Short mmCIF file of C-alpha atoms in Angstrom, two decimals:
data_model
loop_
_atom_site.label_atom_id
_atom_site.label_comp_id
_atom_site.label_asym_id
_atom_site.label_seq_id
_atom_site.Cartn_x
_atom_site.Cartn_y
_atom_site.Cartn_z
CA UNK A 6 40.95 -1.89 2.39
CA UNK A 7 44.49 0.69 2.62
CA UNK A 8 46.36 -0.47 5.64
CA UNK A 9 49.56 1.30 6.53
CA UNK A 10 52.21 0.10 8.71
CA UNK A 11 55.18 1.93 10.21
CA UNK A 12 58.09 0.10 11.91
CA UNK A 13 59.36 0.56 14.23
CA UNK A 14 56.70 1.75 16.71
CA UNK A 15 59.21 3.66 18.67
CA UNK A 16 63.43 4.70 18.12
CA UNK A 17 66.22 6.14 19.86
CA UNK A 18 69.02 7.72 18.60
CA UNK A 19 72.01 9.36 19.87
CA UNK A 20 72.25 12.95 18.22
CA UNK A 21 74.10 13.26 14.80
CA UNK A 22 72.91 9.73 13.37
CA UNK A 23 71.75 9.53 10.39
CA UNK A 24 68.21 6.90 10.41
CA UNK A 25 65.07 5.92 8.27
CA UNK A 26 62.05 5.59 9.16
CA UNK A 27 59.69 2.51 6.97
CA UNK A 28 56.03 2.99 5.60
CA UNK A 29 54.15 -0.12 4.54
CA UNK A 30 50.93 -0.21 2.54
CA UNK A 31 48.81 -2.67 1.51
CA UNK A 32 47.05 -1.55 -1.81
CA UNK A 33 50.05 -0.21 -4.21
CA UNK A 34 46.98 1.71 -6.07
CA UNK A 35 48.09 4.93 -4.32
CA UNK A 36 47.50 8.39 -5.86
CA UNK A 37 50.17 10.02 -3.94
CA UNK A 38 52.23 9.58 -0.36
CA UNK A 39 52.91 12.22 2.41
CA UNK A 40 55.02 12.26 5.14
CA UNK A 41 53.93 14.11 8.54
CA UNK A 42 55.69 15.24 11.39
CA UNK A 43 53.14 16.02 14.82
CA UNK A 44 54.47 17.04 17.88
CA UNK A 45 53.21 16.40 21.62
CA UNK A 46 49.77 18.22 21.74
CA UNK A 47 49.96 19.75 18.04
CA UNK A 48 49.02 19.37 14.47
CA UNK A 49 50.41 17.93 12.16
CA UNK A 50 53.32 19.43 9.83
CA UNK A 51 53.90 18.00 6.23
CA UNK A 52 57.25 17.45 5.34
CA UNK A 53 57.11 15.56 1.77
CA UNK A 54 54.62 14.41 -0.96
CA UNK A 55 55.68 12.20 -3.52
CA UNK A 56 53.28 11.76 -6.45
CA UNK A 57 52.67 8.07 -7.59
CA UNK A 58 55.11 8.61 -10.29
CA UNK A 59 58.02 9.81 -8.54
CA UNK A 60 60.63 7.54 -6.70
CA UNK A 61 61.66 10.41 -4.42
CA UNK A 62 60.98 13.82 -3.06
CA UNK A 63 64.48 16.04 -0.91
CA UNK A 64 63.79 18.50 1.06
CA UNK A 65 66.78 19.98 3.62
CA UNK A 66 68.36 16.91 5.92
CA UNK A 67 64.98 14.69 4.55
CA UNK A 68 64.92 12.33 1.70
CA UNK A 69 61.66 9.87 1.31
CA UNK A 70 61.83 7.23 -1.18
CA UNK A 71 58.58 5.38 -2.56
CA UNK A 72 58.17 2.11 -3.85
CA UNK A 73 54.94 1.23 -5.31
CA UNK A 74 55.67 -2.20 -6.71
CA UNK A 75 56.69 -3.71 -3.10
CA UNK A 76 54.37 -1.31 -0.92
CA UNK A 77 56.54 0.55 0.95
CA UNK A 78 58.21 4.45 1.61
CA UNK A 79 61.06 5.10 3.54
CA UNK A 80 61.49 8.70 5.52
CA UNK A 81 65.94 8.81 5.64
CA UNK A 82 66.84 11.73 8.36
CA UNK A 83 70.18 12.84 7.87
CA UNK A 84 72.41 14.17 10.52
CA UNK A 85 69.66 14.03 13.44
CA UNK A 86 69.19 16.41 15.86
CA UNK A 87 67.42 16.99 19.19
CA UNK A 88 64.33 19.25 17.74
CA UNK A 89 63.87 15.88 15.76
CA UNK A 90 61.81 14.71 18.25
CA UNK A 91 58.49 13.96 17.41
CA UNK A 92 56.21 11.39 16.16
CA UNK A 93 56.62 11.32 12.01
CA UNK A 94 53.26 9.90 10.61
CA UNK A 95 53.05 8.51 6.73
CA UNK A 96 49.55 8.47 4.84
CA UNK A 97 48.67 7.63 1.47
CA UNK A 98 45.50 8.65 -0.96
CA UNK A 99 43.85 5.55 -3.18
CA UNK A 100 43.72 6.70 -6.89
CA UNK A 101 40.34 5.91 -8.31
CA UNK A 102 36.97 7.62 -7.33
CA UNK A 103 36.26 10.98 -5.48
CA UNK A 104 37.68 10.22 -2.21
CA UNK A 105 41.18 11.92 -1.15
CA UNK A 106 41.17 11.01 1.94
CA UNK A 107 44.67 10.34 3.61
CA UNK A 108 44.81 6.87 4.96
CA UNK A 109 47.17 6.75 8.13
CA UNK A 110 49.88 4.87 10.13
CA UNK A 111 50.09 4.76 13.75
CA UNK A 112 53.48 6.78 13.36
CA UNK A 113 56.58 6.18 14.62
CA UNK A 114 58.07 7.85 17.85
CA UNK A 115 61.44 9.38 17.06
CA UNK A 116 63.59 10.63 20.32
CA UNK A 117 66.93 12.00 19.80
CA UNK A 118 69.27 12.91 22.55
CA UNK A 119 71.62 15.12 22.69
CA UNK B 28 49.20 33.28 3.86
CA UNK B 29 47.43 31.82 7.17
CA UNK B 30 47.89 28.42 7.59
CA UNK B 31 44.41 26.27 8.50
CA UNK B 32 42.82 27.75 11.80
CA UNK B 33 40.81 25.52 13.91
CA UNK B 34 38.77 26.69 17.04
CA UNK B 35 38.36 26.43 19.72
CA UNK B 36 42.05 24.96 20.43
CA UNK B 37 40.45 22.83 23.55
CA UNK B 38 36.86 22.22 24.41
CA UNK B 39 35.47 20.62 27.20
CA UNK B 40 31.44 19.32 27.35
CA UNK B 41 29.38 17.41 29.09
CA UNK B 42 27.82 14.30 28.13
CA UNK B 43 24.61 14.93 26.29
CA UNK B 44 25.78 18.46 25.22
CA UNK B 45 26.44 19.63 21.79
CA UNK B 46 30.04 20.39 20.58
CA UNK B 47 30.73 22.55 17.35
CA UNK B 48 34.23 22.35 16.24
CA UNK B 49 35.40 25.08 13.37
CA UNK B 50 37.84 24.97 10.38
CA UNK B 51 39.12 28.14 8.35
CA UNK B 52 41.09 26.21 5.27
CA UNK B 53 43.94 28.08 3.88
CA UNK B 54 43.11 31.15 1.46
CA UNK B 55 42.44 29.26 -2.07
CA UNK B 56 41.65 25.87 -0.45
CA UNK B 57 38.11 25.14 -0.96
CA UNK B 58 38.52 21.39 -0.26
CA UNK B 59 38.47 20.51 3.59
CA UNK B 60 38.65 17.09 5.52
CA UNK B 61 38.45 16.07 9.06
CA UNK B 62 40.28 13.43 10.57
CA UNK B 63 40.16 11.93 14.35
CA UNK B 64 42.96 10.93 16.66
CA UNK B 65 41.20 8.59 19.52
CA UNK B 66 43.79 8.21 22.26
CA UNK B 67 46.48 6.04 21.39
CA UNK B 68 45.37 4.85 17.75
CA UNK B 69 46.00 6.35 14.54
CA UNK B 70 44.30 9.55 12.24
CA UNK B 71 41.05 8.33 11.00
CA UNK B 72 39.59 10.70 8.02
CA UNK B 73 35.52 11.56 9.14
CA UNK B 74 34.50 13.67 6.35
CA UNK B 75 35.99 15.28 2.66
CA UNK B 76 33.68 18.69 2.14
CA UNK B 77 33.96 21.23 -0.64
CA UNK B 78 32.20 23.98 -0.70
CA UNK B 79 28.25 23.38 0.15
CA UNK B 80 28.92 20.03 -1.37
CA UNK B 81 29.72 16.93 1.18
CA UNK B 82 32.03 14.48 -1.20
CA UNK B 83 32.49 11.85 1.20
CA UNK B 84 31.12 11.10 4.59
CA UNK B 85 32.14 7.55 4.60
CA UNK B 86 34.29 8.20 8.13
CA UNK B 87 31.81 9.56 9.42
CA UNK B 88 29.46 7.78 12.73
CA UNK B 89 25.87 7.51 10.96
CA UNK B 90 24.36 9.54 14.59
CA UNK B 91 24.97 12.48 15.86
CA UNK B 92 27.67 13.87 13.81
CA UNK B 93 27.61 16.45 11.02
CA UNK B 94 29.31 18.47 8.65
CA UNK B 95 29.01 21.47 6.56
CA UNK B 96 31.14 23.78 4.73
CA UNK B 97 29.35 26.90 3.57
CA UNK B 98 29.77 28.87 0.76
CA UNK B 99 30.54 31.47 3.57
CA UNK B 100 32.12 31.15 6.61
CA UNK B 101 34.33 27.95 8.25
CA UNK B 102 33.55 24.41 7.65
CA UNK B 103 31.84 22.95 10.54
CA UNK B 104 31.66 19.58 12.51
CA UNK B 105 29.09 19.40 14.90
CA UNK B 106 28.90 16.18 17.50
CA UNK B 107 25.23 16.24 18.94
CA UNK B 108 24.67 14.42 22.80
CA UNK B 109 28.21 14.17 22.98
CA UNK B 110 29.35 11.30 24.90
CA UNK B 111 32.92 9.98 26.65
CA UNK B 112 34.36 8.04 23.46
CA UNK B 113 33.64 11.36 21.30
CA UNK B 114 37.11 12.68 23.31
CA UNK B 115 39.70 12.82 21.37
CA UNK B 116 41.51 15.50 18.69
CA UNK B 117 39.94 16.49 15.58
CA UNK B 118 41.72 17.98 12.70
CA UNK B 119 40.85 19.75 9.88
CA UNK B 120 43.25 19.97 6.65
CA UNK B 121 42.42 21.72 3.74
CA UNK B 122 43.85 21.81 0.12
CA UNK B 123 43.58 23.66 -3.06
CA UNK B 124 42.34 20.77 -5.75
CA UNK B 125 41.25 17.38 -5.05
CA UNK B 126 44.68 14.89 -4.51
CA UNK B 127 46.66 17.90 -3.62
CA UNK B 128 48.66 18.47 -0.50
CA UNK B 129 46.66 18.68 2.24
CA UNK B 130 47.58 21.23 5.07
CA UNK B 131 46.61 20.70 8.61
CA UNK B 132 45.41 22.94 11.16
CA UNK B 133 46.49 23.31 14.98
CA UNK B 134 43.54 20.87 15.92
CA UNK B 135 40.85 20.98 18.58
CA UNK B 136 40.99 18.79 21.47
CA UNK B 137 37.82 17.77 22.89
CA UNK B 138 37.21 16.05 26.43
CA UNK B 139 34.01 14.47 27.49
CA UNK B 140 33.18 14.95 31.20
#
């Protein structure tokens, strides 16, 4: 069974530091990785995918790096700023079968303060 | 291009009633999923649907919960006899092949009274 872990469960920051955020995962059978952002009360926004056969995936101030071999992802944030703030979720899909479902974390709380 | 729409945004029941919770995938998607967020644990999938087919239900409680995505009209999850643990935020994500991205909509909140 796909577990995920994120650590930390929670981080501060003061504004303008750069951070990363870890992703954990049991089975390194994945298909594919995706990082989330959800705000209080919302859905949930995706901010990268990287494929099983990719090491990374850039996208603005965001760069998430994915190692199969040793189970993990990391989500780096560059430059952080206040609208930041949210809850950033990772999930993985198994390869193998017809089942794509999106296996989750319990996310990690990001506040950043201006 | 209209994101995934979900409705309604908040529902509120009472126990024993029925609850029908709607999903609109994004135009081209014709794979959709639904996923619960129980108060203070993590996204759980329920259900992987394509169109009149139901792929995977493996999430999903064996009573009083369905799904159906029909060839017309917005995937559906229906909770029958609802009770107090059934509160909680269901999404719906949808993508356009199986393994793909998978967009999320707004989600509906659902309280138990």
């Amino acid at each position: 069974k796909q577990e995920v872990t994120q650590i930390p469960a929670a981080l501060s920051v003061p504004e303008g530091e750069n951070l990363v955020l870890n992703c954990s995962f049991t089975d390194s059978a994945i298909y594919n990785l995706q990082w989330f952002r959800q705000d209080p009360g919302k859905g949930l926004t995706s901010l990268l995918l990287i494929q099983s056969s990719q090491r990374e995936q850039t996208s603005g101030r965001l760069n998430a790096s994915l190692d199969k071999s040793s189970g993990r992802s990391t989500l780096y944030i560059a430059a952080s700023q206040p609208g930041d703030s949210a809850t950033y979720l990772c999930a993985v899909i198994l390869t193998g079968g017809s089942n794509y479902k999106l296996t989750f974390g319990k996310g990690t709380l990001l506040t950043v303060n201006p | 291009n209209a994101g995934v729409m979900q409705n309604p945004r908040h529902l509120v029941r009472r126990r024993g009633q029925e609850a029908r919770l709607r999903c609109s995938p994004m135009k081209g998607h014709s794979h959709v999923y639904w996923y619960r967020q129980l108060p203070e644990e993590g996204l759980k999938f329920m259900v992987y649907l394509q169109k009149e087919n139901i792929i995977d239900e493996s999430g999903m409680p064996k009573e009083r919960f369905s799904a159906e995505f029909p060839k017309e009209g917005p995937s559906i999850l229906r909770i029958q006899q609802v009770v107090r643990g059934d509160s909680a935020a269901y999404f719906c994500a949808s993508s356009p092949s199986p393994g793909n991205e998978q967009y999320f909509g707004p989600g509906t909140r659902l309280t138990v009274t």
